[in-house]
PDB file of C-alpha atoms in Angstrom:
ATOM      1  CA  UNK A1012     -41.413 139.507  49.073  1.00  0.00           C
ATOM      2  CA  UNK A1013     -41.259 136.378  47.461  1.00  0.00           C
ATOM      3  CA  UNK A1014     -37.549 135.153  47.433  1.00  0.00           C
ATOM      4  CA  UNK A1015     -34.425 136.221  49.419  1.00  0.00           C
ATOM      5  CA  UNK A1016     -31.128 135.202  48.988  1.00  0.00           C
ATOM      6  CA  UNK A1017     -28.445 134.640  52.107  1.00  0.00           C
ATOM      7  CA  UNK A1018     -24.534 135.327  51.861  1.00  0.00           C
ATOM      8  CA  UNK A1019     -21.667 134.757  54.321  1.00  0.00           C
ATOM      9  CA  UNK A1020     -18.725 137.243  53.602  1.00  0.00           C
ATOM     10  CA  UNK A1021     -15.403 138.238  55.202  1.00  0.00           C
ATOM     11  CA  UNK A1022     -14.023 135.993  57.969  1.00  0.00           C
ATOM     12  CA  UNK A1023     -16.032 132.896  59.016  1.00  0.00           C
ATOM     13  CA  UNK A1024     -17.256 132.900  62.842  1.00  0.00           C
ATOM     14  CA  UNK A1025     -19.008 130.038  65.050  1.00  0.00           C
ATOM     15  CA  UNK A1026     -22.649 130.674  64.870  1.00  0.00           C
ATOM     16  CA  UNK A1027     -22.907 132.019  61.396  1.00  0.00           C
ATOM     17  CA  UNK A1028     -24.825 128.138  60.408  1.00  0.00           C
ATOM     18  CA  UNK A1029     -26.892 128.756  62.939  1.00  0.00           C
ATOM     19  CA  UNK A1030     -28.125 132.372  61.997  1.00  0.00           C
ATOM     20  CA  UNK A1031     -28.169 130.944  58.452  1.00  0.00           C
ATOM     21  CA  UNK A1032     -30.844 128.423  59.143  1.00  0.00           C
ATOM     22  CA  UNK A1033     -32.658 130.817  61.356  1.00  0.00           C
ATOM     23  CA  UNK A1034     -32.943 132.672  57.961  1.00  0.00           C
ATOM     24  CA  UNK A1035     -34.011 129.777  56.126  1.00  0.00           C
ATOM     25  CA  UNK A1036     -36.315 127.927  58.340  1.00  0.00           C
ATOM     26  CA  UNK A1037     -38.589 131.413  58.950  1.00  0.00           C
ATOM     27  CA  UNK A1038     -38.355 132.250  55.704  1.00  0.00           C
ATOM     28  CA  UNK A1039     -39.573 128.736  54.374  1.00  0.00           C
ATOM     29  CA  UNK A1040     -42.416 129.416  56.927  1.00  0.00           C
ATOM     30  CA  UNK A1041     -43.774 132.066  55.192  1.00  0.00           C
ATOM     31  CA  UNK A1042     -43.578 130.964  51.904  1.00  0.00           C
ATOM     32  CA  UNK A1043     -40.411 132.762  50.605  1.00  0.00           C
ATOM     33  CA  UNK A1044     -38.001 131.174  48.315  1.00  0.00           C
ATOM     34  CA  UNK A1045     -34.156 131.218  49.600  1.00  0.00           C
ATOM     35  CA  UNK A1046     -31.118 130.732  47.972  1.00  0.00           C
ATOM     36  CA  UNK A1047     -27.799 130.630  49.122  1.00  0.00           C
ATOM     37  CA  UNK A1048     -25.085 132.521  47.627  1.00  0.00           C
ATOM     38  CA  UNK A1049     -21.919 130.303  48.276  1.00  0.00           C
ATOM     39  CA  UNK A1050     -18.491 132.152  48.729  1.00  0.00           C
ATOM     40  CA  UNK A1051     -19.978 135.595  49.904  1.00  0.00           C
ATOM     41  CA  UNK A1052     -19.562 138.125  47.021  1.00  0.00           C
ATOM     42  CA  UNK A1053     -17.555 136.347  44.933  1.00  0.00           C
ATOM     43  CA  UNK A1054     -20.325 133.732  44.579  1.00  0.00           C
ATOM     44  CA  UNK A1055     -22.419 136.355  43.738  1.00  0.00           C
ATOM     45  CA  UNK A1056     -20.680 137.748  41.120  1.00  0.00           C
ATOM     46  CA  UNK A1057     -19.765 133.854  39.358  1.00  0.00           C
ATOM     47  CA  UNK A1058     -23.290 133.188  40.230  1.00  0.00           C
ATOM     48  CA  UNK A1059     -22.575 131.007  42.482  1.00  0.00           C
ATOM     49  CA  UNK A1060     -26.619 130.984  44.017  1.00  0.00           C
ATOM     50  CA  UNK A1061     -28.345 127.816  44.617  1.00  0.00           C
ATOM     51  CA  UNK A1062     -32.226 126.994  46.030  1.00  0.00           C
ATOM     52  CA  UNK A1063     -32.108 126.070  50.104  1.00  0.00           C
ATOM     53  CA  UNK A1064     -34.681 123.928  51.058  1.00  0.00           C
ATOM     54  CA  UNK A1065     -35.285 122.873  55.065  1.00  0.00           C
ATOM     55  CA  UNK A1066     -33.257 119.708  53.991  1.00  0.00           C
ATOM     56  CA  UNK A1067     -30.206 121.953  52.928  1.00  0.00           C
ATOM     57  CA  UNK A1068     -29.942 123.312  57.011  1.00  0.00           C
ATOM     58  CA  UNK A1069     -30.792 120.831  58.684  1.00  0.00           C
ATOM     59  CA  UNK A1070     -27.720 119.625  60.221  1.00  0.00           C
ATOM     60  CA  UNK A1071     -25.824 122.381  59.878  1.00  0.00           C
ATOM     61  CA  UNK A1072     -26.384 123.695  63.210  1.00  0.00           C
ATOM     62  CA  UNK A1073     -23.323 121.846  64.950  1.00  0.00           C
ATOM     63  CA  UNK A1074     -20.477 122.761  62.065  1.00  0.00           C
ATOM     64  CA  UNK A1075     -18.049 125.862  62.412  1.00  0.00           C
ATOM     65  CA  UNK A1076     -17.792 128.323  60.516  1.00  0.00           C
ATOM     66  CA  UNK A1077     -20.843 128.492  57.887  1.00  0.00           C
ATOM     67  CA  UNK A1078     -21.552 125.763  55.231  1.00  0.00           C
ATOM     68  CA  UNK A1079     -22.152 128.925  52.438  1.00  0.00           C
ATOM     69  CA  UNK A1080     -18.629 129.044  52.488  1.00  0.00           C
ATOM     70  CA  UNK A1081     -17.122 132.627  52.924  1.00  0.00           C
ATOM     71  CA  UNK A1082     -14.433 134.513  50.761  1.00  0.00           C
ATOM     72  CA  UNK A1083     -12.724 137.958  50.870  1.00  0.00           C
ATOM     73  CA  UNK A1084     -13.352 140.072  47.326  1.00  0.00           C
ATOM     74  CA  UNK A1085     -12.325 143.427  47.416  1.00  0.00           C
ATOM     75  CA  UNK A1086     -13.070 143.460  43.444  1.00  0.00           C
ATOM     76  CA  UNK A1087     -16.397 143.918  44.694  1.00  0.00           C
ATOM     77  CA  UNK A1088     -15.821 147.368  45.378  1.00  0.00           C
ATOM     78  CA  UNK A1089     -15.737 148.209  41.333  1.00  0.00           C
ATOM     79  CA  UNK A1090     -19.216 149.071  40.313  1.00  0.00           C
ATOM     80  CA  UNK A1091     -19.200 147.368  37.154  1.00  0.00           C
ATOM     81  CA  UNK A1092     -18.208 144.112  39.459  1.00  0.00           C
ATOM     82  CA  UNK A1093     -20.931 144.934  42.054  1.00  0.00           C
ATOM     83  CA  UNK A1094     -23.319 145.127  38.707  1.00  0.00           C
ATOM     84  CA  UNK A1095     -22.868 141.737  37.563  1.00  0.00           C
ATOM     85  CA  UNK A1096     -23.605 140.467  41.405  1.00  0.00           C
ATOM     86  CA  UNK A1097     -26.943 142.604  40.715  1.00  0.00           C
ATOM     87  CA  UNK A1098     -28.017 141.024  37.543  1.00  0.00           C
ATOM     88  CA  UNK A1099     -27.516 137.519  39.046  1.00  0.00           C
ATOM     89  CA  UNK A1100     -29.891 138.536  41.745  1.00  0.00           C
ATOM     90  CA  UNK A1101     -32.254 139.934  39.307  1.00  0.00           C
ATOM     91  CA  UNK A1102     -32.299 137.392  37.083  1.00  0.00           C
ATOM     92  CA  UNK A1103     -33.827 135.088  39.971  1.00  0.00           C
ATOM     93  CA  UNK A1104     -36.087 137.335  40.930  1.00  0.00           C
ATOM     94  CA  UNK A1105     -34.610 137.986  44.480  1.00  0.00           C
ATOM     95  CA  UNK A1106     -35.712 140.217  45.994  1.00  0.00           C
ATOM     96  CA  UNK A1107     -34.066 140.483  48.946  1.00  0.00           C
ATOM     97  CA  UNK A1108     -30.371 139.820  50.638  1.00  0.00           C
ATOM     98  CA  UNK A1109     -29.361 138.681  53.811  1.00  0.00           C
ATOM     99  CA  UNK A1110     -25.937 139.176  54.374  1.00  0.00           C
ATOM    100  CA  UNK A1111     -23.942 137.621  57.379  1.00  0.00           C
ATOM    101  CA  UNK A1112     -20.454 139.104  58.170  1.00  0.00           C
ATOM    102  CA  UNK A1113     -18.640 142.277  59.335  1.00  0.00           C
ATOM    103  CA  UNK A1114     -18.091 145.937  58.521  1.00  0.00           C
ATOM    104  CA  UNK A1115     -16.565 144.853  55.097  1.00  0.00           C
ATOM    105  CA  UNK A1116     -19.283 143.015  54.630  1.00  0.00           C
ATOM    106  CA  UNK A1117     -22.055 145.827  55.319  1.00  0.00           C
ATOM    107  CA  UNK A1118     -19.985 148.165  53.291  1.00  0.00           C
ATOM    108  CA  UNK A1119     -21.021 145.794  50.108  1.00  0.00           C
ATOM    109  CA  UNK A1120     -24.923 145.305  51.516  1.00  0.00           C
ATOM    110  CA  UNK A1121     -24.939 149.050  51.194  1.00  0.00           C
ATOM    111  CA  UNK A1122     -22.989 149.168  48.376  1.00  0.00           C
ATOM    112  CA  UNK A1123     -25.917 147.392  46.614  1.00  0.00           C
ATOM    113  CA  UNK A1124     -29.054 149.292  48.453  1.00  0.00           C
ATOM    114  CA  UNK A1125     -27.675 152.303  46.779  1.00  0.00           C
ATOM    115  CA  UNK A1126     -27.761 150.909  43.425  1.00  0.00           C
ATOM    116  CA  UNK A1127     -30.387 148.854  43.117  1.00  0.00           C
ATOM    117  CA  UNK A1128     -33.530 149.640  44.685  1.00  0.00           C
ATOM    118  CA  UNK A1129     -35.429 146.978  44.062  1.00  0.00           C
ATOM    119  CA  UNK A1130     -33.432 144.053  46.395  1.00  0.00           C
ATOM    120  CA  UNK A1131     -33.252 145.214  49.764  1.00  0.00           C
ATOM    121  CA  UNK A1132     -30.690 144.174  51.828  1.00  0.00           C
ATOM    122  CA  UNK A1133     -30.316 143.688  55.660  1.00  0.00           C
ATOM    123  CA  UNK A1134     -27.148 142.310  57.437  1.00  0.00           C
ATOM    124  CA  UNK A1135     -26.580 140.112  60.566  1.00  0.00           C
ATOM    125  CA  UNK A1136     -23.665 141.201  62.259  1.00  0.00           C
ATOM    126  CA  UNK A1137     -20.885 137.779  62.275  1.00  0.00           C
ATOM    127  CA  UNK A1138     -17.561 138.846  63.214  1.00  0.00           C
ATOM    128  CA  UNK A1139     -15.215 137.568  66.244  1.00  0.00           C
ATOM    129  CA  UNK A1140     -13.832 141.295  66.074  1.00  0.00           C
ATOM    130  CA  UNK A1141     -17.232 142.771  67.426  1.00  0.00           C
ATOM    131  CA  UNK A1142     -16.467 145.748  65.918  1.00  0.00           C
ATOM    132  CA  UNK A1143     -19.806 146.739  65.025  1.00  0.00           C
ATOM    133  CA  UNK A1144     -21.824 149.696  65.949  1.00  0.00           C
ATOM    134  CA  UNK A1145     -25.327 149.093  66.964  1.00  0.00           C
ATOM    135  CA  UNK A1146     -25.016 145.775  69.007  1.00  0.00           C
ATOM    136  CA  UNK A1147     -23.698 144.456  72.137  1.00  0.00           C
ATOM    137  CA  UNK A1148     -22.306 141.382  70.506  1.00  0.00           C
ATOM    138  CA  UNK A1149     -21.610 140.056  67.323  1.00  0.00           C
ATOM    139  CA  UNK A1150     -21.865 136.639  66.048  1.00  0.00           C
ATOM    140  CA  UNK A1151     -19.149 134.887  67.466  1.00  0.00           C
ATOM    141  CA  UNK A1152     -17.286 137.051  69.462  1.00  0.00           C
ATOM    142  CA  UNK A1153     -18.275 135.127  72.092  1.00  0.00           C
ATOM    143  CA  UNK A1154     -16.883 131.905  71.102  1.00  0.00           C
ATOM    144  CA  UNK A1155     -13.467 134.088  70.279  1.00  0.00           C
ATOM    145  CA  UNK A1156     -13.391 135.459  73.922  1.00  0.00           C
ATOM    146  CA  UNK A1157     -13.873 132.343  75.692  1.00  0.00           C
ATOM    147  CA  UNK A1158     -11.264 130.415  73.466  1.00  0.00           C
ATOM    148  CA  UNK A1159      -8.908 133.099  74.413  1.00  0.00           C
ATOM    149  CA  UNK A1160     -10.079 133.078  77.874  1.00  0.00           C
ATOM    150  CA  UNK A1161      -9.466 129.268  78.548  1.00  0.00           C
ATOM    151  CA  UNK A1162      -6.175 128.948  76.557  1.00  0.00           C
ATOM    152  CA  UNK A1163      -4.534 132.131  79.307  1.00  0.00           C
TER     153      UNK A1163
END
């Protein structure tokens, strides 16, 4: 694999910079090109994908939410939508996607898996609702809980 892209989607929630320059700094390790797909799926589909370098994450770390930006697009449930997402991926050459966010979110990861085999896609769970099966805790549940906790 030789470039990846990374997307935000759904809700924002603290951490989400933080897993995104995980992302980039280990990919940039081993040689992998990374983009950044800015506004989730709607990005995707107005091609809204630019090059990451170690420069683009590097203080990033301390900000809410995530610097990608994140959007709700629920025309991305149309297959002829989800298509034109899948030719701007192609058209860089990624092949593969990292997507950040909730059960929404993984619903459009898989969404893409199924029709395109060639971009593989893996998700990081980022939700305050920790609502998803499989893990303990989500990215930035945490932060949710003890916000709530301190303002009772």
């Amino acid at each position: 694999m030789k470039k990846i892209a990374v997307l935000t989607s759904g809700g924002d929630s603290p951490g989400m910079n933080a897993a995104i320059r995980a992302v980039v700094r280990k990919a940039l390790y081993h040689n992998i090109e990374v983009y950044g797909v800015y506004q989730g799926y709607q990005g995707l589909i107005n091609d809204d994908i630019r090059k990451l370098e170690l420069g683009s994450v590097g203080d990033i770390i301390q900000r809410g939410g995530t610097f990608l930006y994140s959007a709700r697009c629920p025309e991305f449930k149309e297959k002829e939508v989800r298509q034109k997402g899948i030719e701007n991926l192609r058209k860089r050459g990624i092949e593969g996607l990292v997507v950040i966010g909730g059960d929404g979110s993984y619903r459009g990861a898989q969404r893409i898996s199924e029709e395109c085999k060639e971009i593989q896609t893996i998700g990081i769970p980022g939700t305050i609702d920790n609502d998803i099966n499989g893990t303990d805790f989500t990215i930035g549940f945490d932060t949710a809980l003890n916000t709530i906790i301190e303002s009772v």
